[in-house]
CSV table of N, CA and C in Angstrom, one decimal:
chain,number,residue,atom,x,y,z
I,1,TYR,N,154.2,-81.2,18.9
I,1,TYR,CA,154.5,-81.1,17.5
I,1,TYR,C,154.2,-82.4,16.8
I,2,GLY,N,153.9,-82.4,15.5
I,2,GLY,CA,153.6,-83.6,14.8
I,2,GLY,C,152.4,-84.3,15.2
I,3,ILE,N,152.5,-85.6,15.2
I,3,ILE,CA,151.3,-86.5,15.4
I,3,ILE,C,151.0,-86.8,16.9
I,4,VAL,N,152.0,-86.7,17.7
I,4,VAL,CA,151.9,-87.1,19.1
I,4,VAL,C,150.7,-86.4,19.8
I,5,PRO,N,150.5,-85.1,19.7
I,5,PRO,CA,149.4,-84.5,20.4
I,5,PRO,C,148.0,-85.0,19.9
I,6,LEU,N,148.0,-85.7,18.8
I,6,LEU,CA,146.7,-86.2,18.2
I,6,LEU,C,146.3,-87.5,18.8
I,7,ILE,N,147.2,-88.2,19.6
I,7,ILE,CA,147.0,-89.5,20.1
I,7,ILE,C,146.4,-89.4,21.5
I,8,PRO,N,145.1,-89.8,21.7
I,8,PRO,CA,144.5,-89.7,23.0
I,8,PRO,C,145.2,-90.7,24.0
I,9,GLU,N,145.1,-90.4,25.3
I,9,GLU,CA,145.6,-91.3,26.3
I,9,GLU,C,145.0,-92.7,26.1
I,10,GLY,N,145.8,-93.7,26.2
I,10,GLY,CA,145.4,-95.1,26.1
I,10,GLY,C,145.3,-95.6,24.7
I,11,MET,N,145.5,-94.7,23.7
I,11,MET,CA,145.5,-95.1,22.3
I,11,MET,C,146.9,-95.2,21.7
I,12,ARG,N,147.0,-95.8,20.5
I,12,ARG,CA,148.3,-95.9,19.9
I,12,ARG,C,148.2,-95.4,18.4
I,13,ALA,N,149.2,-94.9,17.9
I,13,ALA,CA,149.3,-94.6,16.4
I,13,ALA,C,150.1,-95.7,15.8
I,14,LEU,N,149.6,-96.4,14.8
I,14,LEU,CA,150.3,-97.5,14.2
I,14,LEU,C,150.4,-97.3,12.7
I,15,ALA,N,151.6,-97.3,12.2
I,15,ALA,CA,151.8,-97.1,10.7
I,15,ALA,C,151.6,-98.4,10.0
I,16,VAL,N,150.8,-98.4,8.9
I,16,VAL,CA,150.5,-99.6,8.1
I,16,VAL,C,151.0,-99.3,6.7
I,17,LYS,N,151.8,-100.3,6.2
I,17,LYS,CA,152.2,-100.1,4.8
I,17,LYS,C,151.0,-100.4,3.9
I,18,VAL,N,150.9,-99.5,2.9
I,18,VAL,CA,149.8,-99.5,2.0
I,18,VAL,C,150.3,-99.3,0.6
I,19,ASP,N,149.4,-99.7,-0.4
I,19,ASP,CA,149.6,-99.4,-1.8
I,19,ASP,C,148.3,-98.8,-2.2
I,20,GLU,N,148.2,-98.5,-3.5
I,20,GLU,CA,147.0,-97.8,-4.0
I,20,GLU,C,145.7,-98.6,-3.7
I,21,VAL,N,145.8,-100.0,-3.7
I,21,VAL,CA,144.7,-100.8,-3.5
I,21,VAL,C,144.3,-100.8,-2.0
I,22,VAL,N,145.3,-101.1,-1.1
I,22,VAL,CA,145.0,-101.1,0.3
I,22,VAL,C,144.6,-99.7,0.8
I,23,GLY,N,145.2,-98.7,0.3
I,23,GLY,CA,144.8,-97.3,0.7
I,23,GLY,C,143.6,-96.7,0.0
I,24,VAL,N,142.8,-97.6,-0.6
I,24,VAL,CA,141.6,-97.2,-1.4
I,24,VAL,C,141.9,-96.0,-2.4
I,25,ALA,N,142.9,-96.3,-3.2
I,25,ALA,CA,143.3,-95.4,-4.3
I,25,ALA,C,143.6,-94.0,-3.8
I,26,GLY,N,144.2,-93.9,-2.6
I,26,GLY,CA,144.6,-92.6,-2.1
I,26,GLY,C,143.5,-91.8,-1.3
I,27,PHE,N,142.3,-92.4,-1.2
I,27,PHE,CA,141.2,-91.7,-0.5
I,27,PHE,C,141.2,-92.0,1.0
I,28,VAL,N,142.2,-92.8,1.5
I,28,VAL,CA,142.3,-92.9,3.0
I,28,VAL,C,143.2,-91.7,3.3
I,29,THR,N,142.6,-90.6,3.8
I,29,THR,CA,143.3,-89.4,4.2
I,29,THR,C,143.1,-89.1,5.6
I,30,PRO,N,143.9,-88.2,6.2
I,30,PRO,CA,143.7,-87.9,7.6
I,30,PRO,C,142.3,-87.6,8.0
I,31,GLN,N,141.8,-88.2,9.1
I,31,GLN,CA,140.5,-88.1,9.7
I,31,GLN,C,139.4,-89.0,9.0
I,32,THR,N,139.8,-89.7,8.0
I,32,THR,CA,138.8,-90.6,7.4
I,32,THR,C,138.7,-91.8,8.3
I,33,ARG,N,137.6,-92.6,8.2
I,33,ARG,CA,137.4,-93.8,8.9
I,33,ARG,C,137.4,-95.0,8.0
I,34,VAL,N,138.0,-96.1,8.5
I,34,VAL,CA,138.1,-97.3,7.7
I,34,VAL,C,137.8,-98.5,8.5
I,35,ASP,N,137.4,-99.6,7.8
I,35,ASP,CA,137.3,-100.9,8.3
I,35,ASP,C,138.5,-101.6,7.7
I,36,VAL,N,139.1,-102.5,8.5
I,36,VAL,CA,140.3,-103.3,8.0
I,36,VAL,C,139.9,-104.7,7.8
I,37,ILE,N,140.2,-105.2,6.6
I,37,ILE,CA,139.8,-106.6,6.2
I,37,ILE,C,141.1,-107.4,6.0
I,38,LEU,N,141.2,-108.5,6.6
I,38,LEU,CA,142.3,-109.4,6.5
I,38,LEU,C,142.0,-110.5,5.5
I,39,ILE,N,142.9,-110.8,4.6
I,39,ILE,CA,142.8,-111.9,3.6
I,39,ILE,C,143.9,-112.8,3.9
I,40,MET,N,143.7,-114.1,4.3
I,40,MET,CA,144.7,-115.0,4.5
I,40,MET,C,144.2,-116.4,4.6
I,41,THR,N,145.0,-117.4,4.4
I,41,THR,CA,144.7,-118.8,4.6
I,41,THR,C,145.0,-119.1,6.1
I,42,PRO,N,144.0,-119.5,6.9
I,42,PRO,CA,144.2,-119.7,8.3
I,42,PRO,C,145.1,-121.0,8.5
I,43,PRO,N,145.8,-121.1,9.6
I,43,PRO,CA,146.6,-122.3,9.9
I,43,PRO,C,145.7,-123.6,9.7
I,44,GLY,N,146.2,-124.5,9.0
I,44,GLY,CA,145.4,-125.8,8.8
I,44,GLY,C,144.3,-125.6,7.7
I,45,GLY,N,144.1,-124.4,7.2
I,45,GLY,CA,143.0,-124.2,6.2
I,45,GLY,C,143.5,-124.5,4.8
I,46,ARG,N,142.6,-124.7,3.9
I,46,ARG,CA,142.9,-125.0,2.5
I,46,ARG,C,142.7,-123.8,1.6
I,47,GLU,N,141.9,-122.9,2.0
I,47,GLU,CA,141.6,-121.8,1.1
I,47,GLU,C,141.6,-120.4,1.8
I,48,PRO,N,141.8,-119.4,1.1
I,48,PRO,CA,141.9,-118.0,1.7
I,48,PRO,C,140.5,-117.6,2.2
I,49,ILE,N,140.5,-116.9,3.3
I,49,ILE,CA,139.3,-116.3,3.9
I,49,ILE,C,139.5,-114.8,4.1
I,50,SER,N,138.5,-114.0,3.8
I,50,SER,CA,138.6,-112.6,4.1
I,50,SER,C,137.6,-112.4,5.3
I,51,LYS,N,138.1,-111.5,6.2
I,51,LYS,CA,137.3,-111.2,7.4
I,51,LYS,C,137.6,-109.8,7.9
I,52,VAL,N,136.5,-109.1,8.2
I,52,VAL,CA,136.7,-107.7,8.8
I,52,VAL,C,137.3,-107.9,10.2
I,53,ILE,N,138.5,-107.4,10.5
I,53,ILE,CA,139.1,-107.6,11.8
I,53,ILE,C,139.0,-106.3,12.7
I,54,LEU,N,138.9,-105.2,12.0
I,54,LEU,CA,138.8,-103.9,12.8
I,54,LEU,C,137.7,-103.0,12.1
I,55,GLN,N,136.9,-102.3,12.9
I,55,GLN,CA,135.9,-101.5,12.3
I,55,GLN,C,136.0,-100.0,12.8
I,56,ASN,N,135.7,-99.1,12.0
I,56,ASN,CA,135.6,-97.7,12.4
I,56,ASN,C,136.9,-97.1,12.9
I,57,ILE,N,138.0,-97.5,12.3
I,57,ILE,CA,139.3,-97.0,12.7
I,57,ILE,C,139.6,-95.7,12.1
I,58,GLN,N,140.1,-94.7,12.8
I,58,GLN,CA,140.4,-93.4,12.3
I,58,GLN,C,141.8,-93.3,11.7
I,59,ALA,N,142.0,-92.8,10.5
I,59,ALA,CA,143.3,-92.5,10.0
I,59,ALA,C,143.8,-91.2,10.5
I,60,LEU,N,145.0,-91.2,11.1
I,60,LEU,CA,145.6,-90.0,11.7
I,60,LEU,C,146.4,-89.3,10.6
I,61,ALA,N,147.1,-90.1,9.8
I,61,ALA,CA,148.0,-89.5,8.8
I,61,ALA,C,148.1,-90.3,7.6
I,62,ALA,N,148.3,-89.7,6.5
I,62,ALA,CA,148.6,-90.4,5.2
I,62,ALA,C,150.0,-89.9,4.8
I,63,GLY,N,150.9,-90.9,4.7
I,63,GLY,CA,152.3,-90.5,4.5
I,63,GLY,C,152.7,-89.6,5.7
I,64,GLN,N,153.2,-88.4,5.5
I,64,GLN,CA,153.6,-87.6,6.6
I,64,GLN,C,152.6,-86.4,6.8
I,65,GLN,N,151.4,-86.5,6.1
I,65,GLN,CA,150.4,-85.4,6.2
I,65,GLN,C,149.5,-85.8,7.3
I,66,ILE,N,149.2,-84.8,8.2
I,66,ILE,CA,148.3,-85.1,9.3
I,66,ILE,C,147.0,-84.3,9.1
I,67,GLN,N,146.9,-83.6,8.0
I,67,GLN,CA,145.7,-82.9,7.7
I,67,GLN,C,145.3,-83.2,6.2
I,68,GLU,N,144.0,-83.3,6.0
I,68,GLU,CA,143.5,-83.6,4.6
I,68,GLU,C,143.8,-82.4,3.8
I,69,THR,N,144.0,-82.6,2.5
I,69,THR,CA,144.3,-81.5,1.6
I,69,THR,C,143.1,-80.6,1.5
I,70,GLU,N,143.3,-79.3,1.2
I,70,GLU,CA,142.1,-78.4,1.2
I,70,GLU,C,141.0,-78.8,0.3
I,71,ASP,N,141.4,-79.3,-0.9
I,71,ASP,CA,140.4,-79.6,-1.9
I,71,ASP,C,139.9,-81.1,-1.8
I,72,GLY,N,140.4,-81.8,-0.8
I,72,GLY,CA,140.0,-83.2,-0.6
I,72,GLY,C,140.5,-84.2,-1.6
I,73,THR,N,141.6,-83.8,-2.3
I,73,THR,CA,142.1,-84.7,-3.4
I,73,THR,C,142.8,-86.0,-2.7
I,74,PRO,N,142.8,-87.1,-3.5
I,74,PRO,CA,143.5,-88.3,-3.0
I,74,PRO,C,144.9,-88.0,-2.7
I,75,ILE,N,145.5,-88.7,-1.8
I,75,ILE,CA,146.9,-88.6,-1.4
I,75,ILE,C,147.6,-90.0,-1.7
I,76,THR,N,148.5,-90.0,-2.7
I,76,THR,CA,149.2,-91.3,-2.9
I,76,THR,C,150.3,-91.4,-1.9
I,77,VAL,N,150.2,-92.5,-1.1
I,77,VAL,CA,151.2,-92.7,0.0
I,77,VAL,C,151.6,-94.2,0.1
I,78,THR,N,152.6,-94.5,0.8
I,78,THR,CA,153.0,-95.8,1.0
I,78,THR,C,152.7,-96.3,2.5
I,79,VAL,N,152.3,-95.3,3.3
I,79,VAL,CA,152.0,-95.6,4.7
I,79,VAL,C,150.8,-94.8,5.2
I,80,VAL,N,149.9,-95.5,5.9
I,80,VAL,CA,148.8,-94.8,6.6
I,80,VAL,C,149.0,-95.1,8.0
I,81,THR,N,148.9,-94.0,8.9
I,81,THR,CA,148.9,-94.2,10.3
I,81,THR,C,147.5,-94.1,10.9
I,82,VAL,N,147.2,-95.1,11.6
I,82,VAL,CA,145.8,-95.2,12.2
I,82,VAL,C,145.8,-95.2,13.7
I,83,LEU,N,144.7,-94.8,14.3
I,83,LEU,CA,144.6,-94.7,15.7
I,83,LEU,C,143.9,-95.9,16.2
I,84,VAL,N,144.5,-96.6,17.1
I,84,VAL,CA,144.0,-97.9,17.6
I,84,VAL,C,144.3,-98.1,19.1
I,85,THR,N,143.6,-99.0,19.7
I,85,THR,CA,143.9,-99.4,21.1
I,85,THR,C,145.1,-100.3,21.1
I,86,PRO,N,145.7,-100.6,22.2
I,86,PRO,CA,146.9,-101.5,22.2
I,86,PRO,C,146.5,-102.9,21.6
I,87,GLU,N,145.3,-103.4,22.0
I,87,GLU,CA,144.9,-104.7,21.5
I,87,GLU,C,144.7,-104.7,20.0
I,88,GLU,N,144.1,-103.6,19.5
I,88,GLU,CA,143.9,-103.5,18.0
I,88,GLU,C,145.2,-103.4,17.3
I,89,ALA,N,146.2,-102.7,17.9
I,89,ALA,CA,147.5,-102.6,17.4
I,89,ALA,C,148.1,-103.9,17.2
I,90,GLU,N,148.0,-104.8,18.2
I,90,GLU,CA,148.5,-106.1,18.1
I,90,GLU,C,147.9,-106.9,17.0
I,91,ARG,N,146.6,-106.8,16.9
I,91,ARG,CA,145.8,-107.6,15.9
I,91,ARG,C,146.2,-107.1,14.5
I,92,LEU,N,146.3,-105.8,14.3
I,92,LEU,CA,146.6,-105.2,13.0
I,92,LEU,C,148.1,-105.5,12.6
I,93,ALA,N,149.0,-105.4,13.5
I,93,ALA,CA,150.4,-105.7,13.2
I,93,ALA,C,150.6,-107.2,12.8
I,94,LEU,N,149.9,-108.1,13.5
I,94,LEU,CA,150.0,-109.5,13.1
I,94,LEU,C,149.3,-109.8,11.8
I,95,ALA,N,148.2,-109.2,11.6
I,95,ALA,CA,147.4,-109.3,10.3
I,95,ALA,C,148.3,-108.8,9.1
I,96,ALA,N,148.9,-107.7,9.3
I,96,ALA,CA,149.8,-107.2,8.2
I,96,ALA,C,151.0,-108.0,7.9
I,97,THR,N,151.4,-108.8,8.9
I,97,THR,CA,152.6,-109.6,8.8
I,97,THR,C,152.2,-111.0,8.2
I,98,GLU,N,151.1,-111.5,8.7
I,98,GLU,CA,150.7,-112.9,8.3
I,98,GLU,C,149.8,-113.0,7.0
I,99,GLY,N,149.1,-112.0,6.7
I,99,GLY,CA,148.3,-112.0,5.5
I,99,GLY,C,148.3,-110.7,4.8
I,100,ARG,N,147.3,-110.4,4.0
I,100,ARG,CA,147.2,-109.2,3.3
I,100,ARG,C,146.0,-108.4,3.8
I,101,ILE,N,146.2,-107.1,4.1
I,101,ILE,CA,145.1,-106.3,4.6
I,101,ILE,C,144.6,-105.4,3.5
I,102,GLN,N,143.3,-105.0,3.6
I,102,GLN,CA,142.7,-104.1,2.7
I,102,GLN,C,142.0,-103.1,3.7
I,103,MET,N,141.8,-101.9,3.2
I,103,MET,CA,141.0,-100.9,4.0
I,103,MET,C,139.8,-100.6,3.2
I,104,ALA,N,138.7,-100.5,3.9
I,104,ALA,CA,137.4,-100.1,3.2
I,104,ALA,C,137.0,-98.8,3.9
I,105,LEU,N,136.8,-97.8,3.0
I,105,LEU,CA,136.4,-96.5,3.6
I,105,LEU,C,135.0,-96.6,4.1
I,106,ARG,N,134.7,-95.8,5.1
I,106,ARG,CA,133.4,-95.9,5.7
I,106,ARG,C,132.9,-94.4,5.9
I,107,ASN,N,131.6,-94.2,5.9
I,107,ASN,CA,131.0,-92.9,6.1
I,107,ASN,C,131.2,-92.6,7.6
I,108,THR,N,131.7,-91.4,7.9
I,108,THR,CA,131.9,-91.0,9.3
I,108,THR,C,130.7,-91.0,10.1
I,109,LEU,N,129.5,-90.9,9.5
I,109,LEU,CA,128.3,-91.0,10.3
I,109,LEU,C,127.8,-92.4,10.6
I,110,ASP,N,128.4,-93.4,9.9
I,110,ASP,CA,128.1,-94.8,10.1
I,110,ASP,C,128.9,-95.3,11.3
I,111,GLN,N,128.4,-95.4,12.5
I,111,GLN,CA,129.1,-95.8,13.7
I,111,GLN,C,128.8,-97.3,14.0
I,112,GLU,N,127.9,-97.9,13.3
I,112,GLU,CA,127.4,-99.2,13.6
I,112,GLU,C,128.5,-100.3,13.2
I,113,ASP,N,128.8,-101.2,14.2
I,113,ASP,CA,129.6,-102.3,13.9
I,113,ASP,C,128.8,-103.4,13.3
I,114,VAL,N,129.3,-104.0,12.3
I,114,VAL,CA,128.6,-105.1,11.5
I,114,VAL,C,129.3,-106.4,11.8
I,115,VAL,N,128.5,-107.4,12.1
I,115,VAL,CA,129.1,-108.8,12.3
I,115,VAL,C,129.0,-109.5,11.0
I,116,THR,N,130.1,-110.0,10.5
I,116,THR,CA,130.1,-110.8,9.3
I,116,THR,C,130.7,-112.1,9.6
I,117,SER,N,130.4,-113.1,8.7
I,117,SER,CA,131.0,-114.4,8.9
I,117,SER,C,132.3,-114.6,8.1
I,118,GLY,N,132.7,-113.6,7.4
I,118,GLY,CA,133.9,-113.7,6.5
I,118,GLY,C,133.4,-114.3,5.2
I,119,GLU,N,134.4,-114.4,4.3
I,119,GLU,CA,134.1,-115.0,2.9
I,119,GLU,C,135.2,-115.9,2.5
I,120,ARG,N,134.8,-117.0,2.0
I,120,ARG,CA,135.7,-118.1,1.5
I,120,ARG,C,135.7,-118.0,0.0
I,121,ALA,N,136.9,-118.4,-0.6
I,121,ALA,CA,137.0,-118.4,-2.1
I,121,ALA,C,136.0,-119.4,-2.7
I,122,SER,N,135.7,-120.5,-2.1
I,122,SER,CA,134.8,-121.5,-2.6
I,122,SER,C,133.3,-121.0,-2.7
I,123,ARG,N,133.0,-120.0,-1.8
I,123,ARG,CA,131.6,-119.5,-1.8
I,123,ARG,C,131.4,-118.3,-2.7
I,124,LEU,N,132.5,-117.8,-3.3
I,124,LEU,CA,132.3,-116.6,-4.2
I,124,LEU,C,131.3,-116.8,-5.3
I,125,PHE,N,131.3,-117.9,-5.9
I,125,PHE,CA,130.4,-118.2,-7.0
I,125,PHE,C,129.2,-119.0,-6.7
I,126,ALA,N,129.1,-119.5,-5.4
I,126,ALA,CA,127.9,-120.3,-5.0
I,126,ALA,C,126.7,-119.4,-5.0
I,127,GLY,N,125.7,-119.8,-5.8
I,127,GLY,CA,124.4,-119.0,-5.8
I,127,GLY,C,124.5,-117.7,-6.5
I,128,ALA,N,125.6,-117.5,-7.3
I,128,ALA,CA,125.8,-116.2,-8.0
I,128,ALA,C,124.7,-115.9,-9.0
I,129,GLY,N,124.0,-117.0,-9.5
I,129,GLY,CA,123.0,-116.8,-10.5
I,129,GLY,C,121.6,-116.5,-9.9
I,130,SER,N,121.5,-116.6,-8.6
I,130,SER,CA,120.2,-116.5,-7.9
I,130,SER,C,119.8,-115.0,-7.7
I,131,ALA,N,118.8,-114.6,-8.5
I,131,ALA,CA,118.4,-113.2,-8.3
I,131,ALA,C,117.6,-113.0,-7.0
I,132,ALA,N,117.1,-114.0,-6.5
I,132,ALA,CA,116.3,-113.9,-5.2
I,132,ALA,C,117.2,-113.5,-4.1
I,133,ARG,N,118.5,-113.8,-4.1
I,133,ARG,CA,119.4,-113.5,-3.0
I,133,ARG,C,119.7,-112.0,-2.9
I,134,GLY,N,119.5,-111.3,-4.0
I,134,GLY,CA,119.8,-109.8,-4.0
I,134,GLY,C,121.3,-109.7,-4.2
I,135,ARG,N,121.8,-108.7,-3.6
I,135,ARG,CA,123.3,-108.4,-3.7
I,135,ARG,C,124.1,-109.5,-3.2
I,136,ALA,N,125.0,-110.0,-3.9
I,136,ALA,CA,125.9,-111.1,-3.5
I,136,ALA,C,126.7,-110.7,-2.2
I,137,GLY,N,126.6,-111.5,-1.2
I,137,GLY,CA,127.4,-111.2,0.0
I,137,GLY,C,126.8,-110.1,0.8
I,138,ALA,N,125.6,-109.7,0.6
I,138,ALA,CA,125.0,-108.6,1.4
I,138,ALA,C,124.9,-109.0,2.8
I,139,VAL,N,125.2,-108.0,3.7
I,139,VAL,CA,125.2,-108.2,5.1
I,139,VAL,C,123.8,-107.8,5.7
I,140,ASN,N,123.2,-108.6,6.4
I,140,ASN,CA,121.9,-108.2,7.1
I,140,ASN,C,122.2,-107.3,8.2
I,141,ARG,N,121.6,-106.1,8.2
I,141,ARG,CA,121.7,-105.2,9.3
I,141,ARG,C,120.5,-104.3,9.4
I,142,SER,N,120.4,-103.6,10.5
I,142,SER,CA,119.2,-102.8,10.6
I,142,SER,C,119.4,-101.6,9.6
I,143,THR,N,118.2,-101.1,9.1
I,143,THR,CA,118.3,-100.0,8.1
I,143,THR,C,118.5,-98.7,8.9
I,144,PRO,N,119.4,-97.9,8.4
I,144,PRO,CA,119.7,-96.7,9.1
I,144,PRO,C,118.5,-95.7,9.0
I,145,VAL,N,118.3,-94.9,10.0
I,145,VAL,CA,117.2,-94.0,9.9
I,145,VAL,C,117.6,-92.8,9.1
I,146,PRO,N,117.0,-92.5,8.0
I,146,PRO,CA,117.4,-91.4,7.1
I,146,PRO,C,117.0,-90.1,7.8
I,147,ALA,N,117.7,-89.0,7.4
I,147,ALA,CA,117.3,-87.7,7.9
I,147,ALA,C,116.0,-87.3,7.2
I,148,THR,N,115.2,-86.5,7.9
I,148,THR,CA,113.9,-86.1,7.3
I,148,THR,C,114.2,-85.3,6.1
I,149,PRO,N,113.3,-85.2,5.1
I,149,PRO,CA,113.6,-84.5,3.9
I,149,PRO,C,114.0,-83.0,4.1
I,150,GLN,N,113.5,-82.4,5.2
I,150,GLN,CA,113.7,-81.0,5.5
I,150,GLN,C,115.1,-80.8,6.2
I,151,GLU,N,115.7,-81.9,6.7
I,151,GLU,CA,116.9,-81.7,7.5
I,151,GLU,C,118.1,-82.2,6.7
I,152,SER,N,119.2,-81.4,6.8
I,152,SER,CA,120.4,-81.7,6.1
I,152,SER,C,121.5,-81.6,7.2
I,153,ILE,N,122.6,-82.4,7.0
I,153,ILE,CA,123.7,-82.5,8.0
I,153,ILE,C,124.9,-82.1,7.2
I,154,ILE,N,125.7,-81.2,7.8
I,154,ILE,CA,127.0,-80.9,7.2
I,154,ILE,C,128.1,-81.4,8.2
I,155,GLU,N,129.1,-82.0,7.8
I,155,GLU,CA,130.2,-82.5,8.6
I,155,GLU,C,131.4,-81.7,8.3
I,156,ILE,N,132.0,-81.1,9.4
I,156,ILE,CA,133.1,-80.2,9.3
I,156,ILE,C,134.3,-80.7,10.1
I,157,TYR,N,135.5,-80.7,9.6
I,157,TYR,CA,136.7,-81.1,10.3
I,157,TYR,C,137.6,-79.9,10.4
I,158,ARG,N,138.0,-79.6,11.6
I,158,ARG,CA,139.0,-78.5,11.9
I,158,ARG,C,140.0,-79.0,12.9
I,159,GLY,N,141.3,-79.1,12.5
I,159,GLY,CA,142.3,-79.5,13.4
I,159,GLY,C,142.1,-80.8,14.1
I,160,GLY,N,141.4,-81.8,13.4
I,160,GLY,CA,141.1,-83.1,13.9
I,160,GLY,C,139.9,-83.1,14.7
I,161,ALA,N,139.2,-82.0,14.9
I,161,ALA,CA,137.9,-82.0,15.6
I,161,ALA,C,136.7,-82.1,14.6
I,162,ARG,N,135.8,-83.0,14.9
I,162,ARG,CA,134.7,-83.2,14.0
I,162,ARG,C,133.5,-82.4,14.6
I,163,THR,N,132.8,-81.7,13.7
I,163,THR,CA,131.6,-81.0,14.1
I,163,THR,C,130.5,-81.3,13.1
I,164,LEU,N,129.3,-81.7,13.6
I,164,LEU,CA,128.1,-81.9,12.8
I,164,LEU,C,127.2,-80.8,12.9
I,165,ILE,N,126.7,-80.2,11.8
I,165,ILE,CA,125.8,-79.1,11.9
I,165,ILE,C,124.5,-79.5,11.1
I,166,SER,N,123.4,-79.5,11.8
I,166,SER,CA,122.1,-79.9,11.2
I,166,SER,C,121.3,-78.6,10.9
I,167,TYR,N,120.7,-78.5,9.8
I,167,TYR,CA,119.9,-77.4,9.4
I,167,TYR,C,118.7,-77.8,8.6
I,168,ASN,N,117.7,-77.0,8.6
I,168,ASN,CA,116.4,-77.3,7.8
I,168,ASN,C,116.4,-76.5,6.5
């Protein structure tokens, strides 16, 4: 009953306190995937740094709901429960205690981990006027291979099981 059967062996369910900002305005719902960003001033540091500390983490529950609403509407909650390894649980628990965390929604088809250098407050405006840089803070990564124009993919969730259906 409840959430326990949804936790695979070797994994942990960790509840994280959220507000509308951290929980991406209520769009972090059961079965969505998030990246977790930590914002804090490191020990001995002078300015805050933001850094992605966990990637592609599955939300198990939003508040006490373990299934997404039928119409996919946002859920306003104060706690999101995520599925993590024991090591990720330690990292997230410490991050939530020592700094401020934010969640960034991610497309469930995007499985690629991205390596970032983090961002410092002093660099936010450095080179902001340069049009040659493109999008400020853009991360260099390989371009995803798009589906062919004739192929479409539908993503279906039933009872926590994800199914991808491709059709022409």
